[in-house]
Amino acid sequence: TVLEMIKLTQQTTDYLFNLTASKKYSDANLVKHIISCGMLDAKNSNNNTSEKITKDTIATRIIAARFLWNIYTNKMAGTNLTSYHKQFSEAGFSPIEDLPLTSEDFDAVLGCIEKEIMELPDGINFYPNRNISGMDFNLSLKRIK
């Protein structure tokens, strides 16, 4: 779930420390706080993309990519968040078969692939709606440099 994804991040890294410090949150409030900080927002959208996410939302690969990319870009201050979308929009195609250019998470997915935080399971598709296991998510967390 999204809660487990956030708690795993909090327990194994310091990536959320600036957002949570040592403050104790209930599970529901922890997720609400992380959402209010924009960590589950898609960067290619003008809408509040995290409004339907709750602590019990299943962590799919697309949600994980969004969260991991937000962690990466926060860590690497100044990283251009929408450069992939612009580049491929001009080219007129998506390099990932199951990720349309219109996806609000296009930059998050391509960024995670290019920075080798996540991978394409079959080398062609991202499978955005598949659940991500705790083990795979933890491996992706460790790949953030």
PDB file of C-alpha atoms in Angstrom:
ATOM      1  CA  THR A   1       0.000   0.000   0.000  1.00  0.00           C
ATOM      2  CA  VAL A   2       0.984   3.653  -0.158  1.00  0.00           C
ATOM      3  CA  LEU A   3       1.341   3.656   3.619  1.00  0.00           C
ATOM      4  CA  GLU A   4       3.783   0.742   3.481  1.00  0.00           C
ATOM      5  CA  MET A   5       5.736   2.466   0.709  1.00  0.00           C
ATOM      6  CA  ILE A   6       6.075   5.638   2.802  1.00  0.00           C
ATOM      7  CA  LYS A   7       6.924   3.770   6.006  1.00  0.00           C
ATOM      8  CA  LEU A   8       9.563   1.686   4.211  1.00  0.00           C
ATOM      9  CA  THR A   9      11.098   4.906   2.893  1.00  0.00           C
ATOM     10  CA  GLN A  10      11.019   6.476   6.334  1.00  0.00           C
ATOM     11  CA  GLN A  11      12.532   3.400   8.042  1.00  0.00           C
ATOM     12  CA  THR A  12      15.329   2.675   5.555  1.00  0.00           C
ATOM     13  CA  THR A  13      16.379   6.122   4.311  1.00  0.00           C
ATOM     14  CA  ASP A  14      16.564   9.747   5.361  1.00  0.00           C
ATOM     15  CA  TYR A  15      14.739  10.962   2.228  1.00  0.00           C
ATOM     16  CA  LEU A  16      11.657  12.094   4.161  1.00  0.00           C
ATOM     17  CA  PHE A  17      13.471  13.527   7.172  1.00  0.00           C
ATOM     18  CA  ASN A  18      13.142  17.152   6.027  1.00  0.00           C
ATOM     19  CA  LEU A  19       9.395  16.596   5.713  1.00  0.00           C
ATOM     20  CA  THR A  20       8.738  14.670   8.909  1.00  0.00           C
ATOM     21  CA  ALA A  21      11.799  15.279  11.127  1.00  0.00           C
ATOM     22  CA  SER A  22      11.241  13.268  14.262  1.00  0.00           C
ATOM     23  CA  LYS A  23       7.563  14.129  14.576  1.00  0.00           C
ATOM     24  CA  LYS A  24       5.301  11.158  15.283  1.00  0.00           C
ATOM     25  CA  TYR A  25       2.320  10.778  12.961  1.00  0.00           C
ATOM     26  CA  SER A  26      -0.526   8.315  12.950  1.00  0.00           C
ATOM     27  CA  ASP A  27      -0.548   6.222   9.776  1.00  0.00           C
ATOM     28  CA  ALA A  28      -3.368   8.220   8.197  1.00  0.00           C
ATOM     29  CA  ASN A  29      -1.794  11.561   9.135  1.00  0.00           C
ATOM     30  CA  LEU A  30       1.626  10.476   7.856  1.00  0.00           C
ATOM     31  CA  VAL A  31       0.181   9.782   4.420  1.00  0.00           C
ATOM     32  CA  LYS A  32      -1.845  13.018   4.472  1.00  0.00           C
ATOM     33  CA  HIS A  33       1.283  14.959   5.421  1.00  0.00           C
ATOM     34  CA  ILE A  34       3.388  13.389   2.659  1.00  0.00           C
ATOM     35  CA  ILE A  35       0.582  14.134   0.183  1.00  0.00           C
ATOM     36  CA  SER A  36       0.303  17.740   1.404  1.00  0.00           C
ATOM     37  CA  CYS A  37       4.049  18.132   0.764  1.00  0.00           C
ATOM     38  CA  GLY A  38       3.457  17.177  -2.891  1.00  0.00           C
ATOM     39  CA  MET A  39       5.394  13.916  -2.750  1.00  0.00           C
ATOM     40  CA  LEU A  40       2.589  12.000  -4.483  1.00  0.00           C
ATOM     41  CA  ASP A  41       1.710  14.666  -7.047  1.00  0.00           C
ATOM     42  CA  ALA A  42       2.405  14.186 -10.729  1.00  0.00           C
ATOM     43  CA  LYS A  43       4.616  16.988 -11.996  1.00  0.00           C
ATOM     44  CA  ASN A  44       3.012  17.033 -15.482  1.00  0.00           C
ATOM     45  CA  SER A  45      -0.431  17.934 -14.198  1.00  0.00           C
ATOM     46  CA  ASN A  46      -2.198  21.075 -13.105  1.00  0.00           C
ATOM     47  CA  ASN A  47      -4.674  18.975 -11.130  1.00  0.00           C
ATOM     48  CA  ASN A  48      -4.282  17.720  -7.584  1.00  0.00           C
ATOM     49  CA  THR A  49      -3.266  14.247  -8.735  1.00  0.00           C
ATOM     50  CA  SER A  50      -2.861  12.832  -5.251  1.00  0.00           C
ATOM     51  CA  GLU A  51      -6.375  13.681  -4.025  1.00  0.00           C
ATOM     52  CA  LYS A  52      -7.642  10.101  -4.452  1.00  0.00           C
ATOM     53  CA  ILE A  53      -4.645   8.485  -2.775  1.00  0.00           C
ATOM     54  CA  THR A  54      -5.112   7.197   0.761  1.00  0.00           C
ATOM     55  CA  LYS A  55      -3.018   5.110   3.126  1.00  0.00           C
ATOM     56  CA  ASP A  56      -4.790   1.992   1.807  1.00  0.00           C
ATOM     57  CA  THR A  57      -4.255   2.735  -1.888  1.00  0.00           C
ATOM     58  CA  ILE A  58      -2.433  -0.140  -3.546  1.00  0.00           C
ATOM     59  CA  ALA A  59       1.101   0.889  -4.514  1.00  0.00           C
ATOM     60  CA  THR A  60       1.308   0.385  -8.262  1.00  0.00           C
ATOM     61  CA  ARG A  61       4.425   0.865 -10.354  1.00  0.00           C
ATOM     62  CA  ILE A  62       3.156   4.260 -11.578  1.00  0.00           C
ATOM     63  CA  ILE A  63       2.516   5.530  -8.029  1.00  0.00           C
ATOM     64  CA  ALA A  64       5.932   4.239  -6.962  1.00  0.00           C
ATOM     65  CA  ALA A  65       7.601   5.964  -9.936  1.00  0.00           C
ATOM     66  CA  ARG A  66       5.867   9.234  -9.060  1.00  0.00           C
ATOM     67  CA  PHE A  67       6.950   9.010  -5.410  1.00  0.00           C
ATOM     68  CA  LEU A  68      10.515   7.910  -6.241  1.00  0.00           C
ATOM     69  CA  TRP A  69      10.911  10.649  -8.858  1.00  0.00           C
ATOM     70  CA  ASN A  70       9.721  13.274  -6.378  1.00  0.00           C
ATOM     71  CA  ILE A  71      12.256  11.966  -3.857  1.00  0.00           C
ATOM     72  CA  TYR A  72      15.006  12.039  -6.496  1.00  0.00           C
ATOM     73  CA  THR A  73      14.205  15.547  -7.720  1.00  0.00           C
ATOM     74  CA  ASN A  74      13.990  16.868  -4.151  1.00  0.00           C
ATOM     75  CA  LYS A  75      17.364  15.310  -3.419  1.00  0.00           C
ATOM     76  CA  MET A  76      18.847  16.677  -6.641  1.00  0.00           C
ATOM     77  CA  ALA A  77      17.583  20.251  -6.316  1.00  0.00           C
ATOM     78  CA  GLY A  78      17.356  21.970  -9.665  1.00  0.00           C
ATOM     79  CA  THR A  79      16.549  18.830 -11.670  1.00  0.00           C
ATOM     80  CA  ASN A  80      14.255  19.682 -14.562  1.00  0.00           C
ATOM     81  CA  LEU A  81      11.017  17.860 -13.783  1.00  0.00           C
ATOM     82  CA  THR A  82       9.453  18.023 -17.242  1.00  0.00           C
ATOM     83  CA  SER A  83      12.354  17.691 -19.636  1.00  0.00           C
ATOM     84  CA  TYR A  84      11.410  14.195 -20.868  1.00  0.00           C
ATOM     85  CA  HIS A  85       7.852  15.171 -21.712  1.00  0.00           C
ATOM     86  CA  LYS A  86       9.002  18.195 -23.692  1.00  0.00           C
ATOM     87  CA  GLN A  87      11.704  16.256 -25.531  1.00  0.00           C
ATOM     88  CA  PHE A  88       9.447  13.401 -26.590  1.00  0.00           C
ATOM     89  CA  SER A  89       6.445  15.619 -27.330  1.00  0.00           C
ATOM     90  CA  GLU A  90       8.586  17.360 -29.937  1.00  0.00           C
ATOM     91  CA  ALA A  91       9.612  13.965 -31.319  1.00  0.00           C
ATOM     92  CA  GLY A  92       5.960  12.854 -31.318  1.00  0.00           C
ATOM     93  CA  PHE A  93       6.335   9.429 -29.707  1.00  0.00           C
ATOM     94  CA  SER A  94       6.814   7.684 -26.388  1.00  0.00           C
ATOM     95  CA  PRO A  95       9.834   5.388 -26.055  1.00  0.00           C
ATOM     96  CA  ILE A  96       7.843   3.168 -23.676  1.00  0.00           C
ATOM     97  CA  GLU A  97       5.117   1.191 -25.392  1.00  0.00           C
ATOM     98  CA  ASP A  98       2.531   1.281 -22.584  1.00  0.00           C
ATOM     99  CA  LEU A  99       3.180   4.861 -21.449  1.00  0.00           C
ATOM    100  CA  PRO A 100       1.451   7.505 -23.583  1.00  0.00           C
ATOM    101  CA  LEU A 101       2.942  10.974 -23.995  1.00  0.00           C
ATOM    102  CA  THR A 102      -0.210  12.293 -22.338  1.00  0.00           C
ATOM    103  CA  SER A 103       0.477  10.471 -19.061  1.00  0.00           C
ATOM    104  CA  GLU A 104       0.780  12.895 -16.159  1.00  0.00           C
ATOM    105  CA  ASP A 105       3.578  10.657 -14.879  1.00  0.00           C
ATOM    106  CA  PHE A 106       5.550  10.545 -18.137  1.00  0.00           C
ATOM    107  CA  ASP A 107       8.539  12.405 -16.671  1.00  0.00           C
ATOM    108  CA  ALA A 108       8.492  10.384 -13.453  1.00  0.00           C
ATOM    109  CA  VAL A 109       8.565   7.078 -15.310  1.00  0.00           C
ATOM    110  CA  LEU A 110      11.179   8.119 -17.867  1.00  0.00           C
ATOM    111  CA  GLY A 111      13.280   9.756 -15.164  1.00  0.00           C
ATOM    112  CA  CYS A 112      13.196   6.620 -13.031  1.00  0.00           C
ATOM    113  CA  ILE A 113      14.122   4.479 -16.036  1.00  0.00           C
ATOM    114  CA  GLU A 114      16.921   6.760 -17.259  1.00  0.00           C
ATOM    115  CA  LYS A 115      18.423   7.163 -13.773  1.00  0.00           C
ATOM    116  CA  GLU A 116      18.123   3.369 -13.311  1.00  0.00           C
ATOM    117  CA  ILE A 117      15.916   3.749 -10.250  1.00  0.00           C
ATOM    118  CA  MET A 118      13.332   1.457 -11.863  1.00  0.00           C
ATOM    119  CA  GLU A 119      13.431  -0.727 -14.942  1.00  0.00           C
ATOM    120  CA  LEU A 120      11.248  -1.931 -17.764  1.00  0.00           C
ATOM    121  CA  PRO A 121      10.444  -5.540 -16.789  1.00  0.00           C
ATOM    122  CA  ASP A 122      10.491  -6.774 -20.388  1.00  0.00           C
ATOM    123  CA  GLY A 123      12.651  -4.000 -21.856  1.00  0.00           C
ATOM    124  CA  ILE A 124       9.671  -2.487 -23.700  1.00  0.00           C
ATOM    125  CA  ASN A 125       6.773  -1.922 -21.292  1.00  0.00           C
ATOM    126  CA  PHE A 126       6.572  -0.296 -17.877  1.00  0.00           C
ATOM    127  CA  TYR A 127       3.352  -2.016 -16.721  1.00  0.00           C
ATOM    128  CA  PRO A 128       2.159   1.047 -14.795  1.00  0.00           C
ATOM    129  CA  ASN A 129      -0.865  -0.597 -13.171  1.00  0.00           C
ATOM    130  CA  ARG A 130       0.937  -3.636 -11.790  1.00  0.00           C
ATOM    131  CA  ASN A 131       1.459  -3.705  -8.052  1.00  0.00           C
ATOM    132  CA  ILE A 132       5.018  -3.130  -6.880  1.00  0.00           C
ATOM    133  CA  SER A 133       6.338  -5.504  -4.233  1.00  0.00           C
ATOM    134  CA  GLY A 134       8.004  -4.223  -1.088  1.00  0.00           C
ATOM    135  CA  MET A 135      11.231  -5.865  -2.211  1.00  0.00           C
ATOM    136  CA  ASP A 136      11.175  -4.153  -5.616  1.00  0.00           C
ATOM    137  CA  PHE A 137      10.294  -0.807  -4.064  1.00  0.00           C
ATOM    138  CA  ASN A 138      13.109  -1.126  -1.527  1.00  0.00           C
ATOM    139  CA  LEU A 139      15.557  -1.976  -4.336  1.00  0.00           C
ATOM    140  CA  SER A 140      14.422   1.155  -6.198  1.00  0.00           C
ATOM    141  CA  LEU A 141      14.917   3.266  -3.063  1.00  0.00           C
ATOM    142  CA  LYS A 142      18.497   1.982  -2.780  1.00  0.00           C
ATOM    143  CA  ARG A 143      19.165   2.982  -6.394  1.00  0.00           C
ATOM    144  CA  ILE A 144      18.506   6.667  -5.722  1.00  0.00           C
ATOM    145  CA  LYS A 145      21.934   8.255  -5.637  1.00  0.00           C
TER     146      LYS A 145
END
